[in-house]
Coordinates of C-alpha atoms and ligand atoms in Angstrom, one line a residue:
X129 CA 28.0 8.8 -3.4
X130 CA 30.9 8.2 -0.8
X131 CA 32.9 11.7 -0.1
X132 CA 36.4 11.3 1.5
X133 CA 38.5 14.0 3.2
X134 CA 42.1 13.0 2.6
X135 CA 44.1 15.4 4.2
X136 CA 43.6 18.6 5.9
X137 CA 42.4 21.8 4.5
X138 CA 44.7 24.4 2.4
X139 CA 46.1 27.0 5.0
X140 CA 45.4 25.0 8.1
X141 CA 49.4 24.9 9.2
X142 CA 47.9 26.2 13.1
X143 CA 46.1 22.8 12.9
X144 CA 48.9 20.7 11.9
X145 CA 51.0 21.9 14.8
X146 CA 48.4 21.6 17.3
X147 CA 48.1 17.9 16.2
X148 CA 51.9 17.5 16.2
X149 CA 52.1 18.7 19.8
X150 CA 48.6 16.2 21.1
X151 CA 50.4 13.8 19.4
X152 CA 53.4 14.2 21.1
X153 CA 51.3 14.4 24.8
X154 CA 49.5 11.1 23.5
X155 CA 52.9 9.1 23.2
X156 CA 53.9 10.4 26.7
X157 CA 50.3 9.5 28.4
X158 CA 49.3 5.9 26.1
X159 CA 51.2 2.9 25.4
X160 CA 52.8 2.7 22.0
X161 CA 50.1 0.2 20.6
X162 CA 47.5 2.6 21.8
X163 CA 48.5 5.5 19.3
X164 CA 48.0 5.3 15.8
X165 CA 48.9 7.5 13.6
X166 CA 50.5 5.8 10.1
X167 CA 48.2 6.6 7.3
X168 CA 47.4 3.0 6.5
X169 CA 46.4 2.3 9.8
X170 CA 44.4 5.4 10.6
X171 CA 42.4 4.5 7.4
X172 CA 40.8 1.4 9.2
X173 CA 38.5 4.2 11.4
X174 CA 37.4 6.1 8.3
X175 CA 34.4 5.7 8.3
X176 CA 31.3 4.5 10.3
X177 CA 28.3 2.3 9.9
X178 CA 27.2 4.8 7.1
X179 CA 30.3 3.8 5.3
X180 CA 29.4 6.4 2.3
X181 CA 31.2 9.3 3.8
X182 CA 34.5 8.9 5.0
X183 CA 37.2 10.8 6.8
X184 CA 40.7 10.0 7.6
X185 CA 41.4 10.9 11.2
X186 CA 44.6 12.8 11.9
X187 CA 45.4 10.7 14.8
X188 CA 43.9 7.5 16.7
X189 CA 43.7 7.0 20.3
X190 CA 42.7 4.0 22.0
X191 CA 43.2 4.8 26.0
X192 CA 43.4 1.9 28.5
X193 CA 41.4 3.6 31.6
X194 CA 39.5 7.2 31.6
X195 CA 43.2 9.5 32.9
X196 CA 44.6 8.5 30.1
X197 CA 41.5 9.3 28.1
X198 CA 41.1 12.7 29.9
X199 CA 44.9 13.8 29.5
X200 CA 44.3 13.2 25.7
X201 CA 41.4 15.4 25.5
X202 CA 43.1 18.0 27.7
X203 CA 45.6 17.9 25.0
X204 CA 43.1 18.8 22.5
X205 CA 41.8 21.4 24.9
X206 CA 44.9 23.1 25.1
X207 CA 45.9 23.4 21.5
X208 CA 42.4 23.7 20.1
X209 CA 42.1 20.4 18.5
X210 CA 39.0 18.8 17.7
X211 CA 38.1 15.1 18.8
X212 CA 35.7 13.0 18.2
X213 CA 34.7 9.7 20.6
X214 CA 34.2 6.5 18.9
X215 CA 32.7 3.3 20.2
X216 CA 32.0 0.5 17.7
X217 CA 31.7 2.6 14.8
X218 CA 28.3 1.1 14.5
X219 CA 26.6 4.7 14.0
X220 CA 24.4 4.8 10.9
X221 CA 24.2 9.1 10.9
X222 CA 28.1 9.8 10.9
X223 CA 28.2 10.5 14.3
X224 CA 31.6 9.3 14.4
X225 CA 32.9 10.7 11.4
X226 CA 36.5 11.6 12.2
X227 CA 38.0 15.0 11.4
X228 CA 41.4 15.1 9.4
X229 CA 42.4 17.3 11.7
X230 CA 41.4 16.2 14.6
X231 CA 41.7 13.1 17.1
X232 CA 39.6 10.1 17.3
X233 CA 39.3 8.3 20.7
X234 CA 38.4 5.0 20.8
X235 CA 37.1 3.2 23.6
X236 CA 37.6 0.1 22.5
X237 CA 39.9 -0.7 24.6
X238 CA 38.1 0.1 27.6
X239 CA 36.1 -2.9 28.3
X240 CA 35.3 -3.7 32.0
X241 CA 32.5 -4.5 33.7
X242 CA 33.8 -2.7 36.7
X243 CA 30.9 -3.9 39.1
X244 CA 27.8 -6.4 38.9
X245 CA 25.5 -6.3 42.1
X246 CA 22.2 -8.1 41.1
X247 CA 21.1 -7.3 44.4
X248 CA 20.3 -3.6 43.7
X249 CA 20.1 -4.2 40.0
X250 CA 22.6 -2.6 39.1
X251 CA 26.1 -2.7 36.8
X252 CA 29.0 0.2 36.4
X253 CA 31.3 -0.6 33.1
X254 CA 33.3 1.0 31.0
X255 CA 32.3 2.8 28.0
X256 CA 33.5 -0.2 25.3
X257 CA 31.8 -2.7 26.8
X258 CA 29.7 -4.2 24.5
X259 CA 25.7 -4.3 25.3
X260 CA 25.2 -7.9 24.5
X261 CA 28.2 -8.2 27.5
X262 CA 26.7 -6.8 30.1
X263 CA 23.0 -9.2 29.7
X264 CA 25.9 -12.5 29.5
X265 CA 26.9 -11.1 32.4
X266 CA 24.0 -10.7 34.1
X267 CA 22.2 -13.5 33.4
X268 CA 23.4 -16.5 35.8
X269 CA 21.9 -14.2 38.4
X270 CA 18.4 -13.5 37.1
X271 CA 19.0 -10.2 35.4
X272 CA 19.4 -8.6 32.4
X273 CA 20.2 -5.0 30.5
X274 CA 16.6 -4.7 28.6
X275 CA 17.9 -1.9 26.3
X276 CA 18.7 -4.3 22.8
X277 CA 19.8 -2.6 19.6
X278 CA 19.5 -4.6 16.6
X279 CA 23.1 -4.2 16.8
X280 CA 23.3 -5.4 20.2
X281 CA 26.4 -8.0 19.6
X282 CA 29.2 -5.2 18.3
X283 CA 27.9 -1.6 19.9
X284 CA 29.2 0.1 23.1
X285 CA 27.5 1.3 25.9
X286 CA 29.3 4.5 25.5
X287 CA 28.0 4.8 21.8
X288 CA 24.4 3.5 23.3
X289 CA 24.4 6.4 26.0
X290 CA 25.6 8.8 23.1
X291 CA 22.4 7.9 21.1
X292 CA 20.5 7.1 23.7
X293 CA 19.7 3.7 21.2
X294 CA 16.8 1.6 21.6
X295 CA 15.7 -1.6 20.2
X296 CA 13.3 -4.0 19.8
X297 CA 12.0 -4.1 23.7
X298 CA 12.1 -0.8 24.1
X299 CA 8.2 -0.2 23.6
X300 CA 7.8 -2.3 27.5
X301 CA 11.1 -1.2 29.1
X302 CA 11.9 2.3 27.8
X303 CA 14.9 3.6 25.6
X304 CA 18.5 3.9 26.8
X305 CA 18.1 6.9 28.7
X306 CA 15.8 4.9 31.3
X307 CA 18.1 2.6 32.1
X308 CA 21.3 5.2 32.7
X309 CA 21.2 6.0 37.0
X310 CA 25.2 7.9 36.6
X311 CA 27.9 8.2 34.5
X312 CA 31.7 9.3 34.6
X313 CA 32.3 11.6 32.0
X314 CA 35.4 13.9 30.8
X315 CA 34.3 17.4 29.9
X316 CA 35.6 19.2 26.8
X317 CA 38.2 20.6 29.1
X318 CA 39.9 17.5 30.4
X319 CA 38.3 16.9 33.5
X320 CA 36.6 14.3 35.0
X321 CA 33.2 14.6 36.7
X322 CA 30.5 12.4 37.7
X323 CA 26.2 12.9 36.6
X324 CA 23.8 11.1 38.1
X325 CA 23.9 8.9 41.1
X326 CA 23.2 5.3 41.8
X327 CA 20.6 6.9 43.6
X328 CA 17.2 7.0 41.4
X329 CA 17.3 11.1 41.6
X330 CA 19.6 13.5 41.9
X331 CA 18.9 17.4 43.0
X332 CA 19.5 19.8 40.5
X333 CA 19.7 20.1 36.7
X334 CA 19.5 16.6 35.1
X335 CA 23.1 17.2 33.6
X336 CA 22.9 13.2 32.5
X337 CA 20.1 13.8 31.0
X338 CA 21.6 16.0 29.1
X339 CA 24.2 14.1 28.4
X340 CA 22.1 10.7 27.2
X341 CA 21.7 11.2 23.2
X342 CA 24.1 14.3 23.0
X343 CA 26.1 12.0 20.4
X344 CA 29.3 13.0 21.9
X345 CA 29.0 16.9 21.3
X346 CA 29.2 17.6 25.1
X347 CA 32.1 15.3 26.4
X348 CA 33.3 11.9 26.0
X349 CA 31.5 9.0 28.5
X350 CA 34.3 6.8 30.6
X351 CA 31.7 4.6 33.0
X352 CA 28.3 4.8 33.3
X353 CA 25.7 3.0 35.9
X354 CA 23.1 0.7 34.4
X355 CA 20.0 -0.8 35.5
X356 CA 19.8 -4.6 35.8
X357 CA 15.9 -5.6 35.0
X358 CA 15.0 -9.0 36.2
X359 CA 14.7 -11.6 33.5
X360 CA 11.0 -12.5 32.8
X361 CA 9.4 -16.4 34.2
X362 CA 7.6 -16.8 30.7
X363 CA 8.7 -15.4 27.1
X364 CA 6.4 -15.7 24.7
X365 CA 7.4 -14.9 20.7
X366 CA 4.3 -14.7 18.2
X367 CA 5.1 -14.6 14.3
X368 CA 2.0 -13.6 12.7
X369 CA 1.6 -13.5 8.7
X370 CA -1.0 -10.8 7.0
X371 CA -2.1 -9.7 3.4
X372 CA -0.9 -6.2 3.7
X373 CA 1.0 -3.7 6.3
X374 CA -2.4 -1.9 6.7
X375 CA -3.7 -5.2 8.4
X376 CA -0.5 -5.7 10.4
X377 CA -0.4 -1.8 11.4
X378 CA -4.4 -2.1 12.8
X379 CA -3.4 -4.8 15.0
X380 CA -1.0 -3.3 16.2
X381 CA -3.0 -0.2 17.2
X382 CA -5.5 -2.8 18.5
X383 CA -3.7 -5.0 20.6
X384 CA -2.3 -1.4 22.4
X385 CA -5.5 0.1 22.7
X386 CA -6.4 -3.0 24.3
X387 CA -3.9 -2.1 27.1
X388 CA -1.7 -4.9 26.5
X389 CA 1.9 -3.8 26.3
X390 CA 4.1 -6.3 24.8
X391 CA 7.9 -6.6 25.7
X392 CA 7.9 -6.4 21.0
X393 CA 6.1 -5.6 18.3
X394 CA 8.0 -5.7 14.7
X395 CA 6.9 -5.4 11.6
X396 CA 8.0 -6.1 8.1
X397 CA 6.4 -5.4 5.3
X398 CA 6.7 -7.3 1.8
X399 CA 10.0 -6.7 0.3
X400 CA 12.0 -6.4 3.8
X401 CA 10.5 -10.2 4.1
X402 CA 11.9 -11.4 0.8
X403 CA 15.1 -10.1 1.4
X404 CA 15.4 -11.9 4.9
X405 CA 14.5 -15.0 3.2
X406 CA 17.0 -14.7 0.9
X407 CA 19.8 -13.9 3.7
X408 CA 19.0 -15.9 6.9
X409 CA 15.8 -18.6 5.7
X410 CA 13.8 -17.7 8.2
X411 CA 11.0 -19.6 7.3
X412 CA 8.7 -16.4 7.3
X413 CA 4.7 -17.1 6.0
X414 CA 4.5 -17.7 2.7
X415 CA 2.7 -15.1 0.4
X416 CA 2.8 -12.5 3.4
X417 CA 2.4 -8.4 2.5
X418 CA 3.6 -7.8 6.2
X419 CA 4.2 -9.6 9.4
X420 CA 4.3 -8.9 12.9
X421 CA 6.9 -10.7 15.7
X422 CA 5.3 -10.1 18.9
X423 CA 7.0 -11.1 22.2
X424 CA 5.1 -10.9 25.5
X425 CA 7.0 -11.2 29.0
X426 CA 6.7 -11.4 32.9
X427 CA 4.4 -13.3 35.0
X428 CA 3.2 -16.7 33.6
X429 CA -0.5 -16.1 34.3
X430 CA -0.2 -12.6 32.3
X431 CA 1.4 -13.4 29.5
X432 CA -1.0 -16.5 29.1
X433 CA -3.8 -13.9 29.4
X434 CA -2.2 -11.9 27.4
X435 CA -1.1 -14.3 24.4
X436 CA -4.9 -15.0 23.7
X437 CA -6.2 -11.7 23.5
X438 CA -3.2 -11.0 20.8
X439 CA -4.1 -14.0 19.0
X440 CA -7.4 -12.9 18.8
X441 CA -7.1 -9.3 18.1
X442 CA -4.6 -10.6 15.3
X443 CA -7.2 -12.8 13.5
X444 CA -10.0 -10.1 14.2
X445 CA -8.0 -7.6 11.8
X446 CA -6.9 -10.2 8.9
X447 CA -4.0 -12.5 10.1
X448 CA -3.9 -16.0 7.9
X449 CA -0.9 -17.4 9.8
X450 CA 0.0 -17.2 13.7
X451 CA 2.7 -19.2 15.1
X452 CA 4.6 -19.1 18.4
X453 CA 7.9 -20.8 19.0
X454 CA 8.0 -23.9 21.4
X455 CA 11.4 -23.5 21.9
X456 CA 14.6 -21.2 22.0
X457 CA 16.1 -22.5 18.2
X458 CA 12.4 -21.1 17.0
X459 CA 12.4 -17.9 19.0
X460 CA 15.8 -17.5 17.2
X461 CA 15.2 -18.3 14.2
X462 CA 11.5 -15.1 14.3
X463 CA 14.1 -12.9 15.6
X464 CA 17.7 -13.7 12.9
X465 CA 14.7 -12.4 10.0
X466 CA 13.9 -9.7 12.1
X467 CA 17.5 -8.7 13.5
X468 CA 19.6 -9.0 10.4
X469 CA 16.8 -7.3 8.4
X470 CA 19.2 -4.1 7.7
X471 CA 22.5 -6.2 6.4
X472 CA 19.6 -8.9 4.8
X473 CA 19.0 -5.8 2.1
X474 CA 22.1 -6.0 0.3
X475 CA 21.1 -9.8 -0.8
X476 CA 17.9 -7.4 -2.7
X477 CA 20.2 -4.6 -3.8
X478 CA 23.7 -3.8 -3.8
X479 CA 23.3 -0.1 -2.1
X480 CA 20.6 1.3 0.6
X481 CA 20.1 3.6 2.9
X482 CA 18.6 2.8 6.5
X483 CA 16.5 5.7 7.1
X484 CA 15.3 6.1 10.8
X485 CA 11.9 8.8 11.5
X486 CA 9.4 8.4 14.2
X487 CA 5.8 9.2 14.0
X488 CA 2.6 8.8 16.3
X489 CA 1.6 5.3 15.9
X490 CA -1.8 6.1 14.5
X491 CA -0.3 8.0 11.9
X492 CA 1.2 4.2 10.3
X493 CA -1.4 3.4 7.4
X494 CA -1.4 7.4 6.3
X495 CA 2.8 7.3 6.2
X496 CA 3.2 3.6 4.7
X497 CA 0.9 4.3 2.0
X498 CA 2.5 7.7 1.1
X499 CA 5.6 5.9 1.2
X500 CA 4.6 3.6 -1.3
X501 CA 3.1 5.9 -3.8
X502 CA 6.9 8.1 -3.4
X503 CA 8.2 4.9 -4.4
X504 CA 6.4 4.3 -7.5
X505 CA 6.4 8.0 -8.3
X506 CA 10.3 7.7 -8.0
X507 CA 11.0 4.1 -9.5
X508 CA 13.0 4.4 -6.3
X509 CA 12.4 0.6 -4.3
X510 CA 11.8 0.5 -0.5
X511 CA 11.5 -1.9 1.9
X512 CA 9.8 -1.2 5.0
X513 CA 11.2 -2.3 8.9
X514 CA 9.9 -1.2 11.9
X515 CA 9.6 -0.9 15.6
X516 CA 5.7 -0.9 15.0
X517 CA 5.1 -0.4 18.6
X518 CA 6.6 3.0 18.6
X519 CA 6.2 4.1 15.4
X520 CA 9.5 3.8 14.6
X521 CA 9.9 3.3 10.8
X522 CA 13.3 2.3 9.4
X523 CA 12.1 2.8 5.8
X524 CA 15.6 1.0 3.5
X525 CA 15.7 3.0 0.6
X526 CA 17.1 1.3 -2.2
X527 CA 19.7 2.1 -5.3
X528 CA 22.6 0.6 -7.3
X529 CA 25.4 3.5 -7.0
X530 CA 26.8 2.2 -10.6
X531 CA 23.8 3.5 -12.0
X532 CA 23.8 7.6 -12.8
X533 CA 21.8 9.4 -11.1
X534 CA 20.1 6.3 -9.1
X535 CA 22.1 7.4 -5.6
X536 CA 20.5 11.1 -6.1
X537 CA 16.8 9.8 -6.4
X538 CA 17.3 7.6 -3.5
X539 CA 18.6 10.6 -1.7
X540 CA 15.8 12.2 -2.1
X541 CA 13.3 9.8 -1.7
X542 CA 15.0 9.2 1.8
X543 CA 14.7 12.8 2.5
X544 CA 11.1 13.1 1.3
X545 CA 10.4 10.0 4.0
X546 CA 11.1 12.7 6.7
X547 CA 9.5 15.5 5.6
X548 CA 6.5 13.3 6.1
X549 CA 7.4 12.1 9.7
X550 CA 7.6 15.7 10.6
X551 CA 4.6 16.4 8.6
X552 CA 2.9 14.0 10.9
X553 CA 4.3 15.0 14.2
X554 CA 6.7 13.0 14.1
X555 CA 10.7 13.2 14.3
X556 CA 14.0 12.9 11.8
X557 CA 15.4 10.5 13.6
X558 CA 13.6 7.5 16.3
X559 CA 17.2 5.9 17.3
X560 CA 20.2 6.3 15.3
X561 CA 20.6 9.8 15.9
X562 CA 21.5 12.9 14.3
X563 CA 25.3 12.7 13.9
X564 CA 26.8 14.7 10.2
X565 CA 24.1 13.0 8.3
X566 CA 20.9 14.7 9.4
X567 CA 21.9 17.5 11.0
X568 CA 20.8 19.9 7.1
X569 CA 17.5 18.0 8.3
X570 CA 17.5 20.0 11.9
X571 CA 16.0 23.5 10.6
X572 CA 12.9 21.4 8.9
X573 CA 12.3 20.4 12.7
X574 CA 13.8 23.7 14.7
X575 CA 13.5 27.0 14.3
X576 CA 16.5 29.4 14.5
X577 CA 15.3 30.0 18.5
X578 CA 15.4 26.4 19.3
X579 CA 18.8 25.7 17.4
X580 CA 20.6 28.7 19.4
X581 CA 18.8 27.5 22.5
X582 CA 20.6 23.9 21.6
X583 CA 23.4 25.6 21.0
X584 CA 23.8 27.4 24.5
X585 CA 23.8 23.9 25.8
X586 CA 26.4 22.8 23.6
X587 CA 28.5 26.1 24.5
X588 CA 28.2 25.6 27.9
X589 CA 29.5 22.3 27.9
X590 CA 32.0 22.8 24.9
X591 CA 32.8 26.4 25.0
X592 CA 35.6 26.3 22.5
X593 CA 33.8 23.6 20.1
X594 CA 36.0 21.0 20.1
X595 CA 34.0 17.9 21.3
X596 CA 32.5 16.0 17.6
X597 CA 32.4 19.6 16.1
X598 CA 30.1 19.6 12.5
X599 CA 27.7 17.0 14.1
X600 CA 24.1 17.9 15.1
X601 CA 23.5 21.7 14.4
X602 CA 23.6 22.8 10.6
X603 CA 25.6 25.9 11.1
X604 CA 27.6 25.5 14.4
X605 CA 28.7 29.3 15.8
X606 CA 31.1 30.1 17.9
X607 CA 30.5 29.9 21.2
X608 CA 31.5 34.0 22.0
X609 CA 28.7 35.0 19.5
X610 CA 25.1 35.6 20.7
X611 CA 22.9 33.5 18.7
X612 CA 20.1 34.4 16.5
X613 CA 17.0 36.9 17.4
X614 CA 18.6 37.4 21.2
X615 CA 20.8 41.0 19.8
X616 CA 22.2 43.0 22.7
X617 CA 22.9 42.5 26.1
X618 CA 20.7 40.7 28.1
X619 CA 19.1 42.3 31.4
X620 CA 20.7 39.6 33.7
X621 CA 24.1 40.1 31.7
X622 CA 23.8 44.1 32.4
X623 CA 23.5 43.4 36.2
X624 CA 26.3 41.7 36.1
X625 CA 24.4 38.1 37.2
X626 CA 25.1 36.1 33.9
X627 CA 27.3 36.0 31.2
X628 CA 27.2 35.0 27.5
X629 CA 29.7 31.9 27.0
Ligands
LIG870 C1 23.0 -3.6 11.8 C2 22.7 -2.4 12.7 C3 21.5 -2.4 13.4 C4 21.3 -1.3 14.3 N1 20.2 -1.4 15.1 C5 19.9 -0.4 15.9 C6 18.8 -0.4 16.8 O1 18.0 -1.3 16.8 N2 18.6 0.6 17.6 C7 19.5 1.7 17.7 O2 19.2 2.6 18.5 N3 20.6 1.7 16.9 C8 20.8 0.7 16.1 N4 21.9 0.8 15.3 C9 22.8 2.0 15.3 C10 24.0 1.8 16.3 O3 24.4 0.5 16.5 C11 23.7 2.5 17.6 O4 23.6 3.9 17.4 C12 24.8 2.3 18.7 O5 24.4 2.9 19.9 C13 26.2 2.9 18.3 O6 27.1 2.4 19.2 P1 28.7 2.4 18.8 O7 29.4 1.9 20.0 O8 28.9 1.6 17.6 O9 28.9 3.9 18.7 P2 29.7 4.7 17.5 O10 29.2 4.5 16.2 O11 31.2 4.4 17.7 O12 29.4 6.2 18.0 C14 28.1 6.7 17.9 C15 28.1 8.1 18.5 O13 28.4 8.1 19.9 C16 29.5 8.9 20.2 N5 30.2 8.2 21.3 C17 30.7 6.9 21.2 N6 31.2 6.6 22.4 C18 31.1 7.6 23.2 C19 31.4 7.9 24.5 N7 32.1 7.0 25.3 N8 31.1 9.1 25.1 C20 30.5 10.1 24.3 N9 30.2 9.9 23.0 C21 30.4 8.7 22.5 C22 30.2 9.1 18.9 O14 31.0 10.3 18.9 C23 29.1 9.1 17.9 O15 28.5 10.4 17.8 C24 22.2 -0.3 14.4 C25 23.4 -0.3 13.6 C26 23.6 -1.3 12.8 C27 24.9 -1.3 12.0

């Protein structure tokens, strides 16, 4: 199943020079440490966190501070050489699959918290930073950054803002994009502007809005202004044991149509639980088909409040076990099952894929079970893990690559799990974005109006197509061509008040 790019394409001798020469500019601009570009060395950035397709960049970049960063992508700008931004290389869609081409930027070395003032809640840092970082930081003054990918210890801020990446407590406190007041950001061209504001709103187009989830297609992220969120007085985590999901999934939907709105709810269904046991021994209920990790926050007297009414809406619809943790170790110890479910998978099969879809919560029991029967349809084994709260299903489809033809029906199966999220008015993709590996899935979503209308965002930003090009859109066009249905001039390009970029 892994493809790999080795070296650039037959007849592309314009390319080669144009990487010769940003090389050159890179060498003048960077340190010598921070430009890579022996083969053995480039081949450590191959790949990302969906390690089955692989590209060796042409050249690495790893700038100290955002001029060095920008006078490398002017580089690119000038000689028409695509680049692609890189945080952690967490990304599970390819979003920073390098081009053999092309130039990789890594922020990695950028890792400052540039300014912490708890008094108006807020932080600046640089795009490397890691997410986990900026809540250590944070947290001898009462606050914390509520946005917590399960991934929260290794993945960048920058790469968070490019996914706009939730988490766990993102049902309560709202998705990256919430939590994002400005940001610095180096156009396509080279230059550096600033979105947003510290300010809650800014007149005019919500450029950063734009720029939150773009996955690096518009420009490349060099600081960005978070919110601080004051840490909770009472934290309360439930693990709660059913027979089956449907159980788990109607207590979910009954604990939110109560109105209670808990900081988490996760569930796990049967086989995502046995392989957690197997990798972390969390201690999970015995005999379980699902469970449920609940976590209520804020005021004391709420969450005490609140904490009943779960326990009893919980029992109402089935539950055999609830227990809440007296202390931190045991708060840890629901959450490693939970957290580590994805990497858990490989101790239950030597090759998955994470799939990420969305759909309306209600949807849940109709989805799960036609999950299931695709499963025993297929042969094709998969274990469910979700931000239940959302609907958020990360459905880990599983296969053994040594096996013909087992990578192909697992494939499948993982693209028949969208076609019902879609199906259901749902999404392709809750939280880990687009990126190279969903974007055939676009047109299943889009039609070709909605694509070019994308893609007039993406031109105006990018006009030449060099920033993460091949990501997103199925069939990227150039930027001079008028997309789709919209043939001939337009009336406001006739009068001379608009033109076509
Ligand atoms: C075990 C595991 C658990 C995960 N759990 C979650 C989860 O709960 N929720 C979730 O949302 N995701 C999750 N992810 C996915 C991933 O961690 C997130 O998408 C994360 O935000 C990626 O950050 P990164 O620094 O690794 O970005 P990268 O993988 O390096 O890049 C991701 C994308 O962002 C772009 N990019 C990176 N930096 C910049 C920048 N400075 N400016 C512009 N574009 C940039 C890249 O071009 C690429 O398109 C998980 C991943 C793993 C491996």
């Amino acid at each position: 199943m892994t493809s790999t790019t080795e070296s650039p394409a037959p007849g592309a001798g314009h390319a080669v020079a144009g990487l010769a020469a940003v090389t050159a500019r890179a060498r003048e601009l960077l340190p010598d440490r921070a430009v890579i570009s022996e083969r053995s060395r480039l081949r450590t950035y191959e790949c990302d966190g969906l390690a089955h397709y692989r590209v060796t960049p042409g050249l690495v970049v790893l700038p100290e501070d955002a001029t060095q960063l920008a006078g490398v992508v002017r580089a690119c700008a000038e000689h028409g050489v695509p680049y692609v931004a890189r945080g952690s290389g967490t990304g599970l869609s390819g979003g920073a699959l390098p081009h053999a081409d092309g130039v990789l930027v890594v922020t990695s070395q950028m890792r400052t918290i540039t300014s912490l003032r708890p008094e108006d809640q807020r932080a600046v840092v640089e795009p490397g930073v890691i997410n986990l970082d900026v809540t250590r930081a944070a947290t001898p003054h009462g606050y914390y950054y509520a946005p917590d990918p399960s991934s929260q210890q290794i993945c960048s801020i920058g790469g968070n803002v490019a996914e706009n990446s939730g988490g766990a407590h993102c049902l309560k406190y709202g998705f990256t994009t919430n939590h994002v007041l400005g940001a610095d950001f180096v156009t396509a061209e080279g230059d550096v502007v600033r979105l947003g504001d510290a300010a809650p709103d800014s007149p005019g187009y919500d450029l950063l809005g734009a720029v939150v989830g773009s996955e690096g297609t518009l420009g490349v992220v060099t600081s960005t202004t978070v919110r601080l969120v004051r840490l909770p007085e009472e934290v309360r985590t439930l693990l709660v044991g059913f027979e089956s999901t449907d159980q788990a999934g109607a207590a979910t939907s009954a604990i939110i149509s109560a109105g209670i709105v808990p900081a988490a709810i996760e569930m796990m269904d049967a086989l995502a639980i046995e392989a957690a046991e197997a990798a972390v021994h969390c201690d999970y209920p015995a005999g379980a088909g699902a469970v449920l990790v609940i976590e209520l926050d804020g005021a004391l007297i709420e969450v005490e409040q609140e904490y009943a009414d779960v326990e009893r809406l919980c029992a109402e619809n089935g539950a055999f076990e609830q227990r809440v943790a007296t202390d931190p170790a045991e708060r840890a110890l629901i959450w490693k099952g939970r957290k580590s479910a994805f990497a858990a998978v490989g101790r239950i099969s030597p090759d998955y894929i994470v799939q990420d879809g969305v759909i309306p919560r209600t949807a849940l029991p109709e989805v799960l079970a036609r999950i299931a029967e695709l499963s025993s349809t297929s042969g094709v084994r998969v274990a469910n893990v979700f931000h239940a709260g959302d609907g958020n299903l990360h459905p880990l489809v599983l296969f053994d690559d040594a096996v013909e033809g087992e990578a192909d029906a697992a494939e499948e199966v993982s693209g028949a799990i969208l076609d019902l999220c879609i199906e259901h008015g749902g999404s392709i993709t809750g939280e880990h974005g687009v990126g190279m590996d969903k974007a055939k899935f676009m047109p299943r979503m889009y039609d070709e109006a909605d694509l070019d209308t994308m893609q007039m965002v993406r031109c105006a930003f990018d006009p030449d197509g060099i920033a993460n090009p091949g990501k997103v859109f199925p069939t990227p066009r150039l930027c001079g061509e008028v997309p789709g249905r919209h043939k001939g001039a337009h009336p406001l390009q006739e009068s001379g008040l608009a033109e076509v970029f």
